[in-house]
C-alpha positions in Angstrom: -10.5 -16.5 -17.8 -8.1 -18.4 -16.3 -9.5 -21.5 -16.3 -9.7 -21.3 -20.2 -6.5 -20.1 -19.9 -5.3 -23.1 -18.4 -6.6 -25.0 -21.0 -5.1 -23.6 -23.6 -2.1 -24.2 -21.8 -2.5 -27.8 -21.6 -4.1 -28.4 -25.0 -1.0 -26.8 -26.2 1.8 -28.6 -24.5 -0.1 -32.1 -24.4 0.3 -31.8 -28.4 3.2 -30.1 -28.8 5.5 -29.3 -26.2 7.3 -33.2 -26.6 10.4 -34.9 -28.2 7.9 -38.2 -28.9 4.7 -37.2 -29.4 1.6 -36.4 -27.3 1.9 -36.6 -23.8 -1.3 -35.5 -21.8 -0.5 -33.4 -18.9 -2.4 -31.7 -15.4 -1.2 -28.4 -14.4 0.7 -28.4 -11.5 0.0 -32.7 -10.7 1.7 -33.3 -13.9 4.6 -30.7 -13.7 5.3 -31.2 -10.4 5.6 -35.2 -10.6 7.6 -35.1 -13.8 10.6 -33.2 -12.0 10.8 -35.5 -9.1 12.9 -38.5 -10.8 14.5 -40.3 -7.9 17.5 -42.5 -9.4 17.8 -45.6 -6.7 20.3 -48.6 -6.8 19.0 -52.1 -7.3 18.9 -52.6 -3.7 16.7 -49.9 -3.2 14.1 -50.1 -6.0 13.3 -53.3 -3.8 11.8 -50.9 -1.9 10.2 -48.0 -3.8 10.2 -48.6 -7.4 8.8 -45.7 -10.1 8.2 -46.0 -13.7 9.1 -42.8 -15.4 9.1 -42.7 -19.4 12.8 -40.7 -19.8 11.3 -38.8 -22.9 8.7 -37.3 -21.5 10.2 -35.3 -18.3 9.5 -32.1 -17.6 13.3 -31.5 -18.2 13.4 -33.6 -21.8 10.8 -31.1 -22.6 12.7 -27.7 -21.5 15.7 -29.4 -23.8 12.8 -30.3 -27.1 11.7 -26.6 -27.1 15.0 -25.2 -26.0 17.3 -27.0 -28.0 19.8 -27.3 -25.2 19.9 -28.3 -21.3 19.5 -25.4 -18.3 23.1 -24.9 -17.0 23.5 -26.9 -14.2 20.5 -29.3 -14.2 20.2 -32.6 -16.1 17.4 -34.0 -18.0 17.9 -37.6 -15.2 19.3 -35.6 -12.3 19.4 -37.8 -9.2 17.3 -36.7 -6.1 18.7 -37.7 -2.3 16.0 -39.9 -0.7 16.3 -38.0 2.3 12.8 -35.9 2.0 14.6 -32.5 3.8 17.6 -32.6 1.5 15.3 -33.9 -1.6 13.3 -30.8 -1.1 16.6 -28.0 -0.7 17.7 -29.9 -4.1 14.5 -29.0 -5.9 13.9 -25.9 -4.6 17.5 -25.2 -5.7 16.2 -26.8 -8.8 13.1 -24.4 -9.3 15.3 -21.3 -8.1 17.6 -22.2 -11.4 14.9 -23.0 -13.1 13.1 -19.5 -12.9 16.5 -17.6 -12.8 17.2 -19.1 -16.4 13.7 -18.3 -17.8 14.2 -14.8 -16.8 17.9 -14.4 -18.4 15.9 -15.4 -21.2 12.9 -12.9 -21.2 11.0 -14.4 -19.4 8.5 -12.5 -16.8 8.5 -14.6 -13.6 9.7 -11.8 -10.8 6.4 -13.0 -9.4 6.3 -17.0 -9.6 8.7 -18.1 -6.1 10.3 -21.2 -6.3 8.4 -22.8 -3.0 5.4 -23.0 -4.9 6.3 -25.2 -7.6 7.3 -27.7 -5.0 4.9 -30.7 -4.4 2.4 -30.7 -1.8 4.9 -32.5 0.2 7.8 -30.7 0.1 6.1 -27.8 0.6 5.1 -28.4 3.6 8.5 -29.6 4.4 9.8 -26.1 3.4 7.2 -24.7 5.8 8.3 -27.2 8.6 12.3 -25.8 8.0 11.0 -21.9 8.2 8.9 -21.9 11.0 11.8 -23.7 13.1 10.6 -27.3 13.4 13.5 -28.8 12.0 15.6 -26.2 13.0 18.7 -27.9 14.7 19.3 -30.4 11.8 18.9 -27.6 9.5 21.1 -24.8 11.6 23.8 -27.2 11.5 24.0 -27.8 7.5 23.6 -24.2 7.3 20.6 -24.1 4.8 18.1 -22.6 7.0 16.9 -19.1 5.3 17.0 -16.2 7.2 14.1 -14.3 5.0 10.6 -14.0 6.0 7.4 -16.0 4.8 3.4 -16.8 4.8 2.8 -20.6 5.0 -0.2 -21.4 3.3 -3.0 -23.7 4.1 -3.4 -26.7 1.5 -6.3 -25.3 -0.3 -4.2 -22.1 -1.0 -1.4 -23.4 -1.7 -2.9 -25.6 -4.7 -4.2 -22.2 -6.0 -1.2 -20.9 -5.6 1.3 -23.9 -7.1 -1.3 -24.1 -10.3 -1.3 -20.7 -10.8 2.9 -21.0 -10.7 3.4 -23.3 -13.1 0.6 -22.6 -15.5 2.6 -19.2 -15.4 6.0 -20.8 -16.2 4.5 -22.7 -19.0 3.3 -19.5 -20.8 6.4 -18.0 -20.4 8.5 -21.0 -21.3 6.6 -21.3 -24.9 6.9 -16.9 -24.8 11.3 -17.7 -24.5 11.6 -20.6 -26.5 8.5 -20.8 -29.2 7.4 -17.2 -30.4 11.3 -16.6 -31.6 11.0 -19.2 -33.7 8.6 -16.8 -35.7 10.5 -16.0 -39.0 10.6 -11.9 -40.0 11.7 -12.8 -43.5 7.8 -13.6 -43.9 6.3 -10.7 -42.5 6.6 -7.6 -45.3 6.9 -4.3 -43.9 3.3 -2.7 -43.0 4.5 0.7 -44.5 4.2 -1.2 -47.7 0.8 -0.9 -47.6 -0.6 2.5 -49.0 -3.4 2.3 -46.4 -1.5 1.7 -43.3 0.9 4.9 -44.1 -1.0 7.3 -42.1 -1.6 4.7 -39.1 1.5 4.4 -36.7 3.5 1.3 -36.9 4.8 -0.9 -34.7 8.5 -1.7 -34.2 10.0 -4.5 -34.0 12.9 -3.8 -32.3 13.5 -5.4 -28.5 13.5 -2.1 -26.9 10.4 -0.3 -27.9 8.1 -2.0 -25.6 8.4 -3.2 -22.2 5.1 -5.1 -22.3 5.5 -7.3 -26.0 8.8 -9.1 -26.6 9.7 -8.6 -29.9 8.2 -11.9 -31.4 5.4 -10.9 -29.6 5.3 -7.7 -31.7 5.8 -9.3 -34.9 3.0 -11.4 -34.5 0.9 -7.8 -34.1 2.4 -6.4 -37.3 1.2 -10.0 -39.2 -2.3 -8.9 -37.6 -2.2 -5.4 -38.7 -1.2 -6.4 -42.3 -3.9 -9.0 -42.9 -6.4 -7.5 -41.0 -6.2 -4.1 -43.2 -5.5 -6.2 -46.6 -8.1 -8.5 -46.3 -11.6 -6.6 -44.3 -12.3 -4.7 -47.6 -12.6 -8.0 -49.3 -13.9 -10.5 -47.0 -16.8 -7.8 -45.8 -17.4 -5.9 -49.6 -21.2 -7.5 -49.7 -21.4 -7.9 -46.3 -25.2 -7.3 -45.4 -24.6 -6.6 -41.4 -22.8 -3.4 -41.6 -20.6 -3.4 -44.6 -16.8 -3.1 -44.5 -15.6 -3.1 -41.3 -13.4 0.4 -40.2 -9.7 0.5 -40.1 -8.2 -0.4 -36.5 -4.8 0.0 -34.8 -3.7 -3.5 -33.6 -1.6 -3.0 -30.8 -2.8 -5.7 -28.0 -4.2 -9.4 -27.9 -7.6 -9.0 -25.8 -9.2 -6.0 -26.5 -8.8 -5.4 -30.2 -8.8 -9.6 -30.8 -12.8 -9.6 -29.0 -14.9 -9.3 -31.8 -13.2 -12.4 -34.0 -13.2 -9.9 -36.8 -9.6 -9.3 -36.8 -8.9 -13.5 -36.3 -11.3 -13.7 -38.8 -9.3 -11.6 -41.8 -6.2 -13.7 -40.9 -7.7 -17.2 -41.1 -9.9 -15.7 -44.4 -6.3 -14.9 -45.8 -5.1 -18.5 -45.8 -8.8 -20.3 -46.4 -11.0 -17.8 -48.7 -13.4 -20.4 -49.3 -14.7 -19.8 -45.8 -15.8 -16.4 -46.6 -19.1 -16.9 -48.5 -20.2 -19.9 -45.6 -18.7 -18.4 -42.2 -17.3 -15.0 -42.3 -20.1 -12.9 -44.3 -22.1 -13.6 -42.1 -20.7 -11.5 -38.7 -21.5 -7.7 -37.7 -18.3 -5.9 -39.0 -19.5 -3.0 -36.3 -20.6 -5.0 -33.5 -21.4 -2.8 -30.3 -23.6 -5.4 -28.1 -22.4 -8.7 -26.1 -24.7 -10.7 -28.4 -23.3 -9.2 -30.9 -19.7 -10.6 -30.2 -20.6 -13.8 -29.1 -22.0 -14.0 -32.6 -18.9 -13.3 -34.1 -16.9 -15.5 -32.2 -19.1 -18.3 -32.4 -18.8 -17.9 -36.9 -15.0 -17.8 -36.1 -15.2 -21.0 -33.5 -17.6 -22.9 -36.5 -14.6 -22.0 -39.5 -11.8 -23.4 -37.2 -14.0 -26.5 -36.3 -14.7 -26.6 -40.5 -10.8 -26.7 -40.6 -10.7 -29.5 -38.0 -9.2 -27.2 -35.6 -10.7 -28.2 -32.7 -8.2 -28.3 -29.6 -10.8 -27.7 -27.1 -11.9 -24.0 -28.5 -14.9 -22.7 -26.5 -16.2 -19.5 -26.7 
């Protein structure tokens, strides 16, 4: 699961998450490189030199789907080339970071900032806690006093990809799902046949697991799902009309591609007679599912929606 996850993640953010265009991105190689722009003088890039395209940072990308920079951190921010005070700058960075994406909704009480350092660095900031540079550090006084678990490399990759594949969701959670218009969602009480089901509000206090965008997108599910089964499903020969259903989550009640299925039927009828007919409208097996999902997977591929679905 979360390796499809993942790429979903990157399929979505190598297409769309930049001011110019594609730009194909690994989760964390990718993330973590992109955030490490070093700006040297002349005399130094004798030295080290790095080529770095300016519009597609990590930070150019924040301010594309933002609209506007984080407080505090530039899109070209300069980075000492001393390694211990390079890494207190990022983690400072990261700690920002994080704190900004949580003003904004964002659900990262988990994600620490250590672990969307590079390799590197990390082991740096492990080097600095356990007391191996501890006089140069006690002096500057930037050594934390908090505890910690170093992790070994292999864990800490786990850990560091996990991080930022978590602060991507949650970035395009903030700063994409608002951009979902309620002017085009009708109310679902104006449907006679959703009056006796309970509805879902909207409003940014009734849940504390959806964000209100995220609810909006269930009542567009709800709507379409409950307008369009009775006619995508009238002749179906595998069970007939599917019953009415309570949307109120994205895994459990999205598993059998029916309800995907009414919503991409309600834009594209033309893919009812030659996909959608086709699927169990009660399906109660695994085989049955993977049916289902596989008629839905062949009607986005028809539509040349590709982006790496897999079933």
């Amino acid at each position: 699961f979360f390796q499809k996850t993942l790429a979903a993640v990157k399929s979505w953010f190598t297409l769309f998450g930049w001011p110019r265009g594609q730009n194909p991105i690994s989760v964390p190689q990718s993330m973590r490189r992109d955030v490490c722009i070093v700006q040297l003088t002349v005399a130094q890039e004798k030295v080290f030199k790095r080529k770095f395209d300016r519009g597609k940072g990590f930070y150019e990308m924040l301010i594309h789907l933002n609209g506007q920079p984080i407080p505090g951190i530039s899109a070209s921010q300069s980075l000492p080339l001393d390694p211990v005070e390079r890494m207190f700058q990022l983690h400072w960075q990261h700690s920002e970071l994080l704190s900004f994406l949580k003003s904004q909704g964002a659900s990262l009480s988990h994600v620490m900032p250590e672990f969307l350092l590079t390799h590197e660095d990390y082991k740096i900031w492990t080097e600095v806690h356990t007391g191996m540079r501890v006089g140069s550090m006690r002096s500057s006084g930037r050594l934390s006093g908090r505890r910690f678990f170093a992790l070994v490399d292999r864990t800490f990759e786990t850990m560091s990809k996990r991080a930022w594949t978590d602060v991507l969701l949650q970035i395009y959670k903030v700063f994409v799902l608002p951009r979902v218009s309620f002017r085009i969602v009708p109310d679902p009480a104006s449907l006679e046949s959703l009056n006796n089901m309970p509805g879902i509000k909207s409003e940014p206090l009734s849940s504390n697991i959806y964000s209100r965008y995220e609810r909006t997108i269930l009542i567009w599910l709800n709507k379409n799902y409950e307008k369009n089964r009775k006619i995508v499903w009238k002749d179906s020969p595998k069970g007939g009309i599917p019953p009415m259903r309570w949307i109120v989550n994205f895994d459990q009640d999205l598993l059998d591609g029916l309800v995907l299925a009414a919503q991409v039927a309600a834009y594209c009828p033309y893919l009812i007679p030659i996909r959608f007919i086709k699927m169990h409208t009660n399906p109660r097996t695994q085989e049955q599912f993977l049916h289902n999902c596989l008629i839905l997977v062949k009607a986005l591929r028809t539509l040349n929606l590709n982006m790496g679905i897999r079933v």
